[in-house]
Coordinates of C-alpha atoms and ligand atoms in Angstrom, one line a residue:
M134 CA -108.5 -39.4 89.1
T135 CA -108.0 -41.2 92.4
G136 CA -105.0 -41.6 94.5
V137 CA -103.4 -43.2 90.7
R138 CA -100.8 -41.1 89.5
A139 CA -97.3 -41.9 87.5
D140 CA -95.9 -43.8 90.1
P141 CA -95.0 -47.2 88.2
A142 CA -95.3 -49.1 91.0
R143 CA -98.8 -48.1 92.5
R144 CA -99.6 -47.8 88.6
R145 CA -98.8 -51.6 88.7
R146 CA -100.6 -52.4 92.3
T147 CA -104.1 -50.4 90.8
A148 CA -103.2 -52.4 87.4
A149 CA -103.1 -55.5 89.1
A150 CA -106.2 -55.0 91.4
G151 CA -107.9 -53.9 88.5
A152 CA -107.8 -57.8 86.9
L153 CA -108.0 -59.2 89.5
G154 CA -111.7 -57.9 90.3
G155 CA -112.5 -58.3 87.1
L156 CA -111.4 -62.4 87.6
A157 CA -113.5 -62.2 90.5
A158 CA -116.1 -60.4 88.7
A159 CA -116.1 -62.6 85.8
G160 CA -116.0 -65.5 88.3
A161 CA -119.6 -64.0 89.9
G162 CA -121.3 -63.4 86.3
L163 CA -120.3 -67.0 85.3
A164 CA -121.3 -68.8 88.6
A165 CA -124.9 -67.0 88.6
A166 CA -125.6 -67.4 85.2
G167 CA -124.7 -71.3 85.9
L168 CA -127.5 -70.9 88.2
A169 CA -129.9 -69.9 86.1
A170 CA -128.9 -71.7 84.2
A171 CA -129.7 -74.9 86.0
L172 CA -133.5 -73.8 86.3
V173 CA -133.1 -72.9 82.4
R174 CA -131.5 -75.7 80.6
P175 CA -128.0 -77.1 81.1
E176 CA -127.1 -75.4 77.5
S177 CA -127.6 -71.7 78.2
S178 CA -124.7 -71.5 80.8
P179 CA -123.3 -69.1 78.5
L180 CA -119.9 -70.9 78.3
T181 CA -121.3 -74.1 77.0
A182 CA -123.3 -72.2 74.7
V183 CA -120.1 -69.8 73.2
G184 CA -118.9 -73.5 73.4
G185 CA -121.4 -74.8 70.7
A186 CA -121.7 -72.1 68.9
V187 CA -117.7 -71.7 68.0
V188 CA -118.5 -76.1 67.2
D189 CA -121.0 -75.4 64.7
R190 CA -119.6 -71.9 63.1
T191 CA -115.9 -73.9 62.8
P192 CA -114.6 -74.9 60.2
T193 CA -114.3 -78.6 58.9
A194 CA -110.7 -78.9 58.7
V195 CA -110.2 -77.0 62.5
K196 CA -112.5 -79.4 63.2
E197 CA -110.7 -82.4 62.2
W198 CA -107.5 -81.2 63.7
A199 CA -108.8 -80.6 66.8
V200 CA -109.9 -84.1 66.8
R201 CA -106.6 -85.2 65.7
S202 CA -104.3 -83.2 67.8
F203 CA -106.5 -83.6 70.7
G204 CA -109.0 -86.7 70.8
T205 CA -112.2 -86.8 72.7
S206 CA -110.4 -84.1 74.9
D207 CA -111.6 -82.0 72.0
K208 CA -114.3 -80.2 74.1
L209 CA -112.3 -79.6 77.4
V210 CA -110.0 -78.0 74.7
L211 CA -112.4 -76.0 73.3
T212 CA -113.5 -74.6 77.1
L213 CA -110.5 -74.4 78.6
G214 CA -109.5 -72.1 75.5
I215 CA -113.6 -70.2 75.7
A216 CA -112.6 -69.5 79.8
T217 CA -108.4 -68.1 78.7
V218 CA -110.5 -65.8 76.0
L219 CA -112.9 -64.8 79.2
A220 CA -110.1 -64.3 81.2
L221 CA -108.5 -62.2 79.9
L222 CA -111.2 -59.5 78.7
S223 CA -112.5 -60.2 82.0
A224 CA -108.9 -59.7 83.5
G225 CA -108.6 -56.2 81.1
A226 CA -112.4 -55.0 81.6
G227 CA -111.1 -54.7 85.1
I228 CA -108.1 -52.5 84.1
L229 CA -109.9 -50.2 82.2
G230 CA -112.6 -49.8 85.4
V231 CA -110.5 -49.1 87.3
R232 CA -109.7 -45.9 85.2
S233 CA -113.6 -45.8 84.1
P234 CA -115.9 -48.0 85.9
R235 CA -118.1 -47.4 83.5
A236 CA -116.2 -48.7 80.6
G237 CA -115.5 -51.3 82.9
C238 CA -119.1 -52.5 82.9
A239 CA -120.0 -51.8 79.3
V240 CA -117.4 -55.4 78.1
A241 CA -118.8 -57.0 81.2
A242 CA -122.3 -55.8 80.2
A243 CA -120.8 -57.1 76.2
V244 CA -119.6 -60.0 76.7
G245 CA -122.6 -61.1 78.5
L246 CA -124.7 -60.3 75.3
L247 CA -122.2 -62.0 73.5
G248 CA -122.7 -65.4 75.6
A249 CA -127.1 -64.8 75.2
A250 CA -126.8 -64.2 71.4
A251 CA -124.6 -67.7 71.1
A252 CA -127.0 -68.7 73.2
L253 CA -130.2 -68.4 70.9
S254 CA -128.0 -69.2 68.6
R255 CA -128.6 -72.8 69.5
P256 CA -130.6 -75.1 67.5
E257 CA -133.7 -75.8 69.6
A258 CA -132.6 -72.7 72.1
G259 CA -136.6 -70.4 73.7
W260 CA -135.5 -67.0 74.4
K261 CA -135.2 -68.4 77.8
D262 CA -131.7 -69.3 76.7
A263 CA -130.6 -65.8 77.1
L264 CA -131.3 -65.6 81.1
P265 CA -128.6 -67.2 82.2
S266 CA -126.1 -65.1 79.8
L267 CA -128.4 -61.7 81.1
A268 CA -128.1 -62.5 84.8
G269 CA -124.1 -63.2 84.5
A270 CA -123.6 -60.1 82.7
A271 CA -125.6 -58.2 85.2
V272 CA -123.8 -59.9 88.6
A273 CA -120.4 -59.9 86.8
A274 CA -120.9 -55.8 85.6
G275 CA -122.3 -54.9 89.5
V276 CA -119.6 -56.9 91.2
L277 CA -117.0 -55.1 88.5
Y278 CA -118.4 -51.7 89.7
L279 CA -118.4 -52.4 93.7
L280 CA -114.4 -53.3 92.8
V281 CA -113.1 -50.9 90.9
T282 CA -115.4 -49.1 93.1
A283 CA -112.9 -50.0 95.9
V284 CA -109.7 -49.7 94.4
R285 CA -110.0 -46.2 93.2
R286 CA -111.5 -44.9 97.0
P287 CA -107.9 -43.7 98.5
R288 CA -106.4 -45.1 101.7
P289 CA -107.8 -44.1 104.5
A290 CA -105.9 -42.3 107.5
G291 CA -103.0 -44.7 109.0
G292 CA -104.3 -47.7 106.4
G293 CA -101.0 -48.7 106.3
P294 CA -97.7 -47.0 104.9
A295 CA -98.2 -44.7 102.4
G296 CA -97.1 -44.9 98.6
T297 CA -97.6 -48.9 98.6
W298 CA -100.4 -49.4 97.9
P299 CA -102.5 -46.0 97.3
M300 CA -106.3 -47.3 97.6
D301 CA -109.2 -48.6 100.1
R302 CA -107.1 -51.9 100.5
R303 CA -108.5 -53.7 103.6
G304 CA -112.4 -52.6 102.0
F305 CA -111.4 -54.0 97.9
G306 CA -109.6 -57.2 99.8
R307 CA -113.1 -58.2 102.2
L308 CA -115.1 -56.6 98.7
L309 CA -113.0 -59.8 96.9
A310 CA -113.2 -62.5 100.0
A311 CA -116.3 -62.1 99.9
T312 CA -117.4 -62.1 96.3
V313 CA -115.3 -65.3 96.1
A314 CA -116.7 -66.5 98.6
A315 CA -120.9 -65.6 96.9
S316 CA -119.4 -66.8 93.5
A317 CA -118.4 -70.6 95.5
V318 CA -121.7 -70.8 96.8
A319 CA -123.6 -70.1 93.7
G320 CA -121.7 -72.2 91.4
Y321 CA -122.4 -75.2 94.5
A322 CA -125.6 -73.8 94.2
G323 CA -125.9 -74.4 90.8
R324 CA -124.6 -77.4 90.6
R325 CA -127.2 -79.4 92.9
L326 CA -129.7 -77.5 91.4
G327 CA -128.6 -79.2 87.2
A328 CA -128.7 -82.9 89.4
H329 CA -132.1 -82.4 90.6
G330 CA -133.3 -80.6 87.0
S331 CA -132.0 -83.9 85.5
A332 CA -133.2 -86.0 88.3
G333 CA -136.0 -87.1 86.8
A334 CA -134.4 -88.6 83.3
T335 CA -131.8 -90.0 85.3
A336 CA -134.4 -92.3 87.1
S337 CA -136.3 -92.5 84.4
R338 CA -133.0 -94.5 83.1
D339 CA -132.9 -96.3 86.4
G340 CA -136.6 -97.0 86.2
L341 CA -135.9 -98.6 82.5
V342 CA -136.8 -102.4 81.9
L343 CA -136.3 -102.9 78.4
P344 CA -138.2 -106.0 77.4
P345 CA -137.0 -109.1 76.7
P346 CA -136.1 -109.9 72.3
A347 CA -138.3 -111.0 70.2
A348 CA -135.5 -111.7 67.6
P349 CA -132.9 -112.1 70.0
A350 CA -129.1 -112.6 68.8
P351 CA -127.5 -115.3 68.7
P352 CA -124.7 -116.1 71.4
V353 CA -121.1 -114.6 69.5
P354 CA -119.2 -117.5 68.2
A355 CA -116.4 -118.2 71.1
G356 CA -114.0 -118.8 68.6
A357 CA -114.8 -114.6 67.3
E358 CA -112.8 -113.3 70.8
L359 CA -108.8 -114.2 70.0
R360 CA -107.5 -113.3 73.5
V361 CA -104.9 -111.5 72.7
P362 CA -103.3 -109.5 75.3
G363 CA -103.7 -105.2 73.6
V364 CA -106.4 -106.5 71.8
G365 CA -110.0 -105.2 73.2
P366 CA -112.3 -107.3 73.9
F367 CA -115.4 -108.4 70.9
L368 CA -118.4 -106.3 72.5
T369 CA -117.0 -103.1 73.4
P370 CA -117.8 -102.0 76.7
A371 CA -120.5 -99.3 76.9
G372 CA -117.9 -96.5 78.8
D373 CA -115.0 -97.9 76.3
F374 CA -116.9 -97.6 73.4
Y375 CA -115.8 -94.0 71.6
R376 CA -117.8 -90.8 71.5
V377 CA -118.5 -88.7 68.9
D378 CA -120.8 -86.2 68.9
T379 CA -120.7 -82.1 69.4
A380 CA -123.1 -81.8 72.6
L381 CA -120.3 -79.7 75.1
V382 CA -123.0 -80.7 77.9
V383 CA -124.7 -84.9 77.3
P384 CA -127.9 -84.5 77.9
R385 CA -130.0 -86.0 79.8
V386 CA -133.3 -86.9 78.2
D387 CA -136.2 -87.8 80.6
A388 CA -137.7 -91.2 79.4
G389 CA -140.7 -90.4 80.3
T390 CA -142.5 -87.4 78.7
W391 CA -139.5 -88.4 75.3
R392 CA -141.6 -89.0 72.2
L393 CA -140.8 -89.6 68.9
T394 CA -142.3 -88.7 65.7
L395 CA -142.0 -89.6 62.1
H396 CA -143.8 -88.1 59.1
G397 CA -143.0 -86.2 56.1
D398 CA -142.9 -86.4 52.1
G399 CA -144.5 -90.3 51.5
I400 CA -145.9 -91.0 54.8
P401 CA -150.1 -91.3 54.7
R402 CA -149.8 -92.4 58.6
P403 CA -147.2 -90.3 60.4
L404 CA -146.6 -91.6 63.9
S405 CA -146.3 -90.2 67.2
L406 CA -145.2 -92.5 70.0
T407 CA -144.0 -92.3 73.6
L408 CA -141.2 -94.8 74.7
P409 CA -143.8 -97.8 76.6
Q410 CA -145.5 -97.3 72.4
L411 CA -142.1 -98.2 70.8
L412 CA -141.7 -100.8 73.4
A413 CA -144.5 -102.1 72.7
R414 CA -143.0 -103.7 69.4
P415 CA -141.2 -106.5 68.3
L416 CA -137.7 -106.1 69.6
T417 CA -135.0 -106.8 68.1
E418 CA -130.8 -107.8 68.8
H419 CA -127.9 -107.0 67.2
D420 CA -124.6 -107.2 67.2
I421 CA -122.9 -104.2 64.7
T422 CA -119.8 -102.8 65.0
L423 CA -120.1 -98.2 64.8
C424 CA -117.1 -96.3 63.6
C425 CA -116.9 -92.6 62.7
V426 CA -116.1 -91.5 59.7
S427 CA -113.5 -88.8 61.3
N428 CA -111.5 -92.1 62.2
E429 CA -108.4 -92.2 60.4
V430 CA -106.3 -95.2 59.5
G431 CA -105.8 -96.9 62.1
G432 CA -107.7 -95.2 64.6
P433 CA -109.6 -95.5 67.6
Y434 CA -113.7 -94.1 66.9
V435 CA -114.5 -97.7 66.1
G436 CA -116.5 -99.3 68.6
N437 CA -118.6 -103.0 68.6
A438 CA -121.7 -103.4 70.6
R439 CA -124.6 -105.5 70.9
W440 CA -127.7 -103.3 70.2
L441 CA -131.6 -104.0 70.7
G442 CA -134.6 -102.2 69.1
V443 CA -137.2 -101.7 66.9
R444 CA -136.4 -102.7 63.3
L445 CA -136.1 -98.9 62.0
A446 CA -137.8 -100.6 58.6
D447 CA -140.6 -101.8 60.3
L448 CA -141.7 -98.7 61.9
L449 CA -141.6 -96.6 58.2
R450 CA -143.6 -99.5 56.8
E451 CA -146.1 -99.4 59.5
A452 CA -146.5 -95.1 58.8
G453 CA -147.0 -96.7 55.3
V454 CA -143.6 -95.4 54.0
R455 CA -142.2 -97.2 50.4
P456 CA -138.6 -97.0 49.7
P457 CA -137.9 -95.3 46.5
S458 CA -137.6 -98.4 44.8
R459 CA -140.6 -99.5 45.2
G460 CA -141.6 -95.8 44.0
G461 CA -141.9 -93.9 47.5
P462 CA -140.9 -90.0 46.8
A463 CA -138.6 -89.6 49.9
D464 CA -135.1 -91.3 49.1
Q465 CA -133.6 -89.4 52.4
L466 CA -135.0 -90.3 56.2
V467 CA -133.6 -87.5 58.5
A468 CA -133.1 -87.9 62.1
R469 CA -133.3 -85.3 64.6
S470 CA -131.9 -85.4 67.9
V471 CA -133.0 -83.3 71.1
D472 CA -129.8 -81.1 70.6
G473 CA -131.1 -80.1 67.3
M474 CA -127.9 -82.5 65.5
T475 CA -129.9 -83.7 62.0
I476 CA -128.3 -87.0 60.2
G477 CA -129.2 -88.1 57.0
T478 CA -130.1 -92.2 56.2
P479 CA -130.8 -93.3 52.6
V480 CA -134.2 -94.8 52.8
E481 CA -133.4 -97.5 50.2
T482 CA -130.5 -99.0 52.9
V483 CA -132.7 -98.2 56.0
M484 CA -135.2 -100.6 53.9
D485 CA -133.1 -103.6 52.4
G486 CA -133.2 -106.1 54.4
R487 CA -130.9 -104.8 57.4
D488 CA -130.7 -104.2 60.9
A489 CA -131.3 -100.7 60.4
L490 CA -132.4 -100.5 64.2
L491 CA -134.5 -97.4 66.6
A492 CA -131.3 -99.3 68.9
V493 CA -132.7 -98.6 73.5
G494 CA -130.6 -100.8 74.5
M495 CA -126.1 -100.9 74.3
N496 CA -125.2 -104.3 75.6
G497 CA -127.9 -105.3 77.6
E498 CA -128.0 -102.0 79.5
P499 CA -130.7 -99.1 78.4
L500 CA -128.3 -97.2 76.3
P501 CA -126.2 -95.1 78.3
F502 CA -126.8 -90.5 79.0
A503 CA -123.4 -90.5 76.4
H504 CA -124.5 -93.2 73.9
G505 CA -128.3 -91.8 73.0
F506 CA -130.4 -92.2 75.4
P507 CA -133.0 -93.5 75.8
V508 CA -133.7 -93.6 71.5
R509 CA -130.8 -93.8 68.8
M510 CA -130.4 -95.2 66.0
V511 CA -127.6 -97.4 64.3
V512 CA -127.6 -98.3 60.9
P513 CA -125.2 -101.7 59.9
G514 CA -122.6 -101.0 57.5
L515 CA -123.6 -96.6 57.3
Y516 CA -120.6 -93.9 58.8
G517 CA -122.4 -93.0 62.1
Y518 CA -122.5 -89.2 61.5
V519 CA -125.1 -90.4 58.6
S520 CA -127.2 -93.2 60.7
A521 CA -126.3 -93.4 64.4
C522 CA -128.3 -89.8 65.7
K523 CA -128.4 -90.0 69.6
W524 CA -131.3 -88.6 71.5
L525 CA -133.3 -88.8 68.5
T526 CA -136.4 -87.3 68.5
E527 CA -137.9 -87.1 65.4
L528 CA -137.6 -88.9 61.6
R529 CA -138.5 -86.7 58.7
L530 CA -138.9 -88.4 54.5
T531 CA -138.0 -86.0 51.9
T532 CA -134.9 -86.2 49.6
F533 CA -131.1 -85.3 49.0
A534 CA -132.1 -82.9 46.9
A535 CA -134.2 -81.3 49.4
Y536 CA -132.3 -80.9 52.4
D537 CA -128.1 -81.2 53.8
A538 CA -127.9 -82.2 57.0
Y539 CA -125.9 -80.6 59.9
W540 CA -122.3 -82.8 58.4
V541 CA -123.1 -82.4 54.8
R542 CA -123.6 -78.5 55.5
R543 CA -119.4 -79.0 56.3
S544 CA -118.2 -80.7 53.3
W545 CA -119.0 -84.1 54.4
A546 CA -120.6 -86.1 51.7
Q547 CA -124.3 -86.7 51.7
Q548 CA -123.7 -90.6 51.4
A549 CA -120.9 -92.7 53.0
P550 CA -121.0 -96.4 53.4
V551 CA -117.9 -97.5 55.6
K552 CA -114.6 -98.9 53.8
T553 CA -113.2 -101.9 54.5
Q554 CA -110.1 -101.3 57.4
S555 CA -108.0 -103.5 58.8
R556 CA -106.0 -102.1 62.5
I557 CA -103.0 -103.6 63.9
D558 CA -103.4 -103.6 67.7
T559 CA -100.6 -104.7 68.9
P560 CA -97.6 -104.2 68.8
R561 CA -98.1 -100.6 69.3
P562 CA -96.2 -98.2 67.6
Y563 CA -92.5 -98.1 68.3
A564 CA -92.8 -100.7 70.8
K565 CA -89.8 -102.3 71.7
L566 CA -89.4 -106.1 71.3
A567 CA -87.9 -109.2 71.6
P568 CA -86.7 -111.5 69.0
G569 CA -89.0 -114.5 67.9
R570 CA -92.7 -115.6 67.8
V571 CA -94.6 -112.1 68.3
A572 CA -98.6 -111.9 68.1
V573 CA -99.2 -109.8 65.4
A574 CA -102.6 -108.5 65.9
G575 CA -106.5 -106.8 65.9
V576 CA -109.6 -105.8 63.7
A577 CA -110.4 -105.7 60.9
W578 CA -114.1 -104.2 59.4
A579 CA -116.6 -104.3 56.9
Q580 CA -119.5 -104.3 58.3
H581 CA -122.3 -105.7 56.7
R582 CA -120.5 -107.0 54.1
G583 CA -118.6 -108.9 56.3
I584 CA -114.5 -109.8 56.5
S585 CA -113.2 -112.5 54.6
R586 CA -108.9 -112.6 55.0
V587 CA -106.4 -110.2 56.5
E588 CA -103.8 -110.0 55.5
V589 CA -100.2 -109.0 57.3
R590 CA -96.2 -107.9 56.1
A591 CA -93.4 -107.2 57.5
D592 CA -90.8 -104.8 55.8
G593 CA -92.7 -104.7 51.6
G594 CA -92.5 -108.3 52.0
P595 CA -94.9 -111.2 50.8
W596 CA -98.3 -110.9 52.4
R597 CA -99.8 -113.9 54.8
E598 CA -102.8 -114.6 56.0
A599 CA -103.5 -114.1 59.3
R600 CA -105.8 -116.2 61.3
L601 CA -109.6 -115.0 61.6
G602 CA -111.6 -115.4 64.6
D603 CA -114.5 -116.4 64.1
A604 CA -117.5 -114.1 62.6
D605 CA -120.2 -112.8 64.3
G606 CA -122.7 -111.7 61.5
A607 CA -121.4 -109.4 58.6
D608 CA -122.3 -106.3 60.6
T609 CA -119.6 -106.5 63.3
W610 CA -115.9 -107.0 63.6
R611 CA -113.6 -109.3 63.3
Q612 CA -110.7 -109.7 65.4
W613 CA -107.5 -111.6 63.2
V614 CA -103.4 -112.4 64.7
W615 CA -100.7 -113.6 63.0
P616 CA -97.7 -114.9 64.3
W617 CA -94.7 -113.6 63.2
E618 CA -91.2 -114.8 63.6
A619 CA -89.2 -111.0 65.1
A620 CA -85.1 -110.7 63.7
P621 CA -83.2 -107.7 65.2
G622 CA -83.6 -104.6 63.6
E623 CA -85.6 -102.0 62.7
H624 CA -89.4 -103.4 61.2
T625 CA -92.6 -102.4 59.8
L626 CA -96.0 -104.0 59.7
E627 CA -98.9 -103.6 57.7
V628 CA -102.3 -104.8 57.3
R629 CA -105.1 -105.2 54.9
A630 CA -107.9 -106.9 55.1
T631 CA -110.6 -108.5 51.9
D632 CA -114.0 -108.1 51.9
G633 CA -116.8 -110.4 52.1
R634 CA -117.4 -110.0 48.1
G635 CA -113.5 -110.0 48.0
D636 CA -112.6 -106.9 47.3
V637 CA -109.2 -105.9 48.7
Q638 CA -109.4 -103.1 50.8
T639 CA -107.8 -99.9 48.7
Q640 CA -104.1 -99.3 49.6
E641 CA -105.1 -95.6 48.4
V642 CA -104.2 -92.8 51.2
R643 CA -107.1 -90.1 51.3
D644 CA -108.2 -88.5 54.0
T645 CA -111.4 -88.6 56.5
L646 CA -113.1 -85.8 54.5
P647 CA -115.2 -86.4 52.6
D648 CA -117.1 -89.9 53.0
G649 CA -113.8 -92.2 55.0
A650 CA -109.9 -92.2 55.2
T651 CA -108.5 -95.1 53.2
G652 CA -105.1 -96.7 53.1
W653 CA -102.9 -99.9 54.8
H654 CA -102.4 -99.1 58.9
S655 CA -98.7 -99.0 59.6
V656 CA -96.9 -99.8 62.8
R657 CA -93.3 -99.6 63.2
V658 CA -91.3 -101.5 65.4
S659 CA -87.6 -102.6 66.8
V660 CA -86.7 -105.8 67.5
H661 CA -83.0 -106.0 70.2
G662 CA -81.3 -109.6 71.7
Ligands
LIG898 N1 -127.4 -86.1 68.9 C1 -126.2 -86.7 68.1 N2 -125.7 -87.6 67.1 C2 -125.0 -88.1 67.3 C3 -123.6 -87.3 66.9 C4 -123.8 -86.3 66.8 O1 -123.1 -85.4 67.0 N3 -125.5 -86.3 67.8 N4 -122.7 -87.5 66.4 C5 -122.8 -88.8 65.9 C6 -120.8 -89.2 64.7 S1 -120.9 -87.8 64.2 C7 -120.6 -90.6 65.6 S2 -119.5 -91.5 64.8 C8 -121.8 -91.4 66.2 C9 -121.1 -91.9 67.8 O2 -121.6 -92.6 68.6 P1 -121.3 -92.9 70.0 O3 -120.9 -91.4 69.8 O4 -121.6 -93.9 70.5 O5 -119.7 -93.9 69.1 O6 -123.3 -90.8 66.7 C10 -123.5 -89.8 65.5 N5 -124.6 -89.2 66.3
LIG899 MO1 -118.0 -89.8 63.2

């Protein structure tokens, strides 16, 4: 070894330089990989690929915990976690590399192979998906080699006070600066190139003119909106609509090249449609509240929108599909997205007369990319994971016995109708209120059965009927409000809804797994004079 002897101060310095070199090499590798991924596809970048592979392999209980703890930031937390592990590994590789450049480079190569393997394991992946990680590993290993060699090189004569800095400090510093600069340039180029790569998709969305509905939705009844401060609008703006999916980068599908295929068991006339062909069919507009099975009692993963789309039942009939009740052989419709998500929906439900849609529009606009552009499914009355496939590209008929979709393989129920739920949106939990009249208000939903009553009670007292906003069909939530005379003290408010069939929301507390949480939402508040 050169210049590294037992002196602990020197050791620390070379180790620090090695760690710094390792981090810089990893940064260079990631920048190079990002540049390559912009050319291949965004999902193939190593952090995204490893993140996606982790998502797919994470046990359901851990995933539910992550969603509970981090909400919609769970993806950010995951990416930061992976970046932290990578940073530690890189720093270690640098420290090791000062002792043995080969060993350091081997670590870089191994990490790159792991990234490549993750990218190849993703659904819809091709061999090209391995390239960004491999390119990144090659760059990282090369840069690491140069940097650790500089650390090992002895200090040139007259290069600073001997004994404090054993290596070629200036050479190392220059190399480090050059690496950081080159990485920044490559990173920027990757971003620009990535934006350029999805420019076609963006233009296809900007240029999409949605045809008017053949069957428009009636206007939302004026009385549906109770206008109580603290309760969101009746129709949730797309920008505020909850988002739940496994995609670490939002797929940006070019509508110009998009196709939908419909095939499988018992389809005499399989279909393959472009977007203009789909849009040439009569469009239906319908207000539907969508909610997630992972939504806990009182949780935020529910939203209401005006959807525009082709009735799925019409398309199935056009292809010659019969529901099981009419002797059709397939009871499950499996939707597949461009990112390999699979979502299984009962054929019977889709064809029972409800407005199950292949949606292209949300609140009067083409679907946002995050919500499934260009086409997604929405089925009133079913949780999203069994009905609402975004970035849809394939519909296949099969049976529940023959095929388990993505979430079903992860312990969720095969079939999951929405459970009756109600939520107190105001007052907020632990609010400090002044005594007197307080508007207790929120929303209640039981899609496709409708909501017939909402009741509220304070401190376990008698149930009081809340005033309901006007119903906008049976497939949307209803707002409710109850005027409460708040007396000083600590109080618990509870809510329960009754659906359109007269069934009262159950008090039984059940977890989100396997088919949706139950129980009553309650909020504790304190009232001070
Ligand atoms: N392609 C794809 N579609 C998907 C998902 C997904 O992970 N990938 N998640 C489903 C789930 S679990 C829900 S609750 C809804 C959420 O739709 P949103 O994000 O538009 O609110 O999308 C569904 N469709
Ligand atoms: Mo969901």
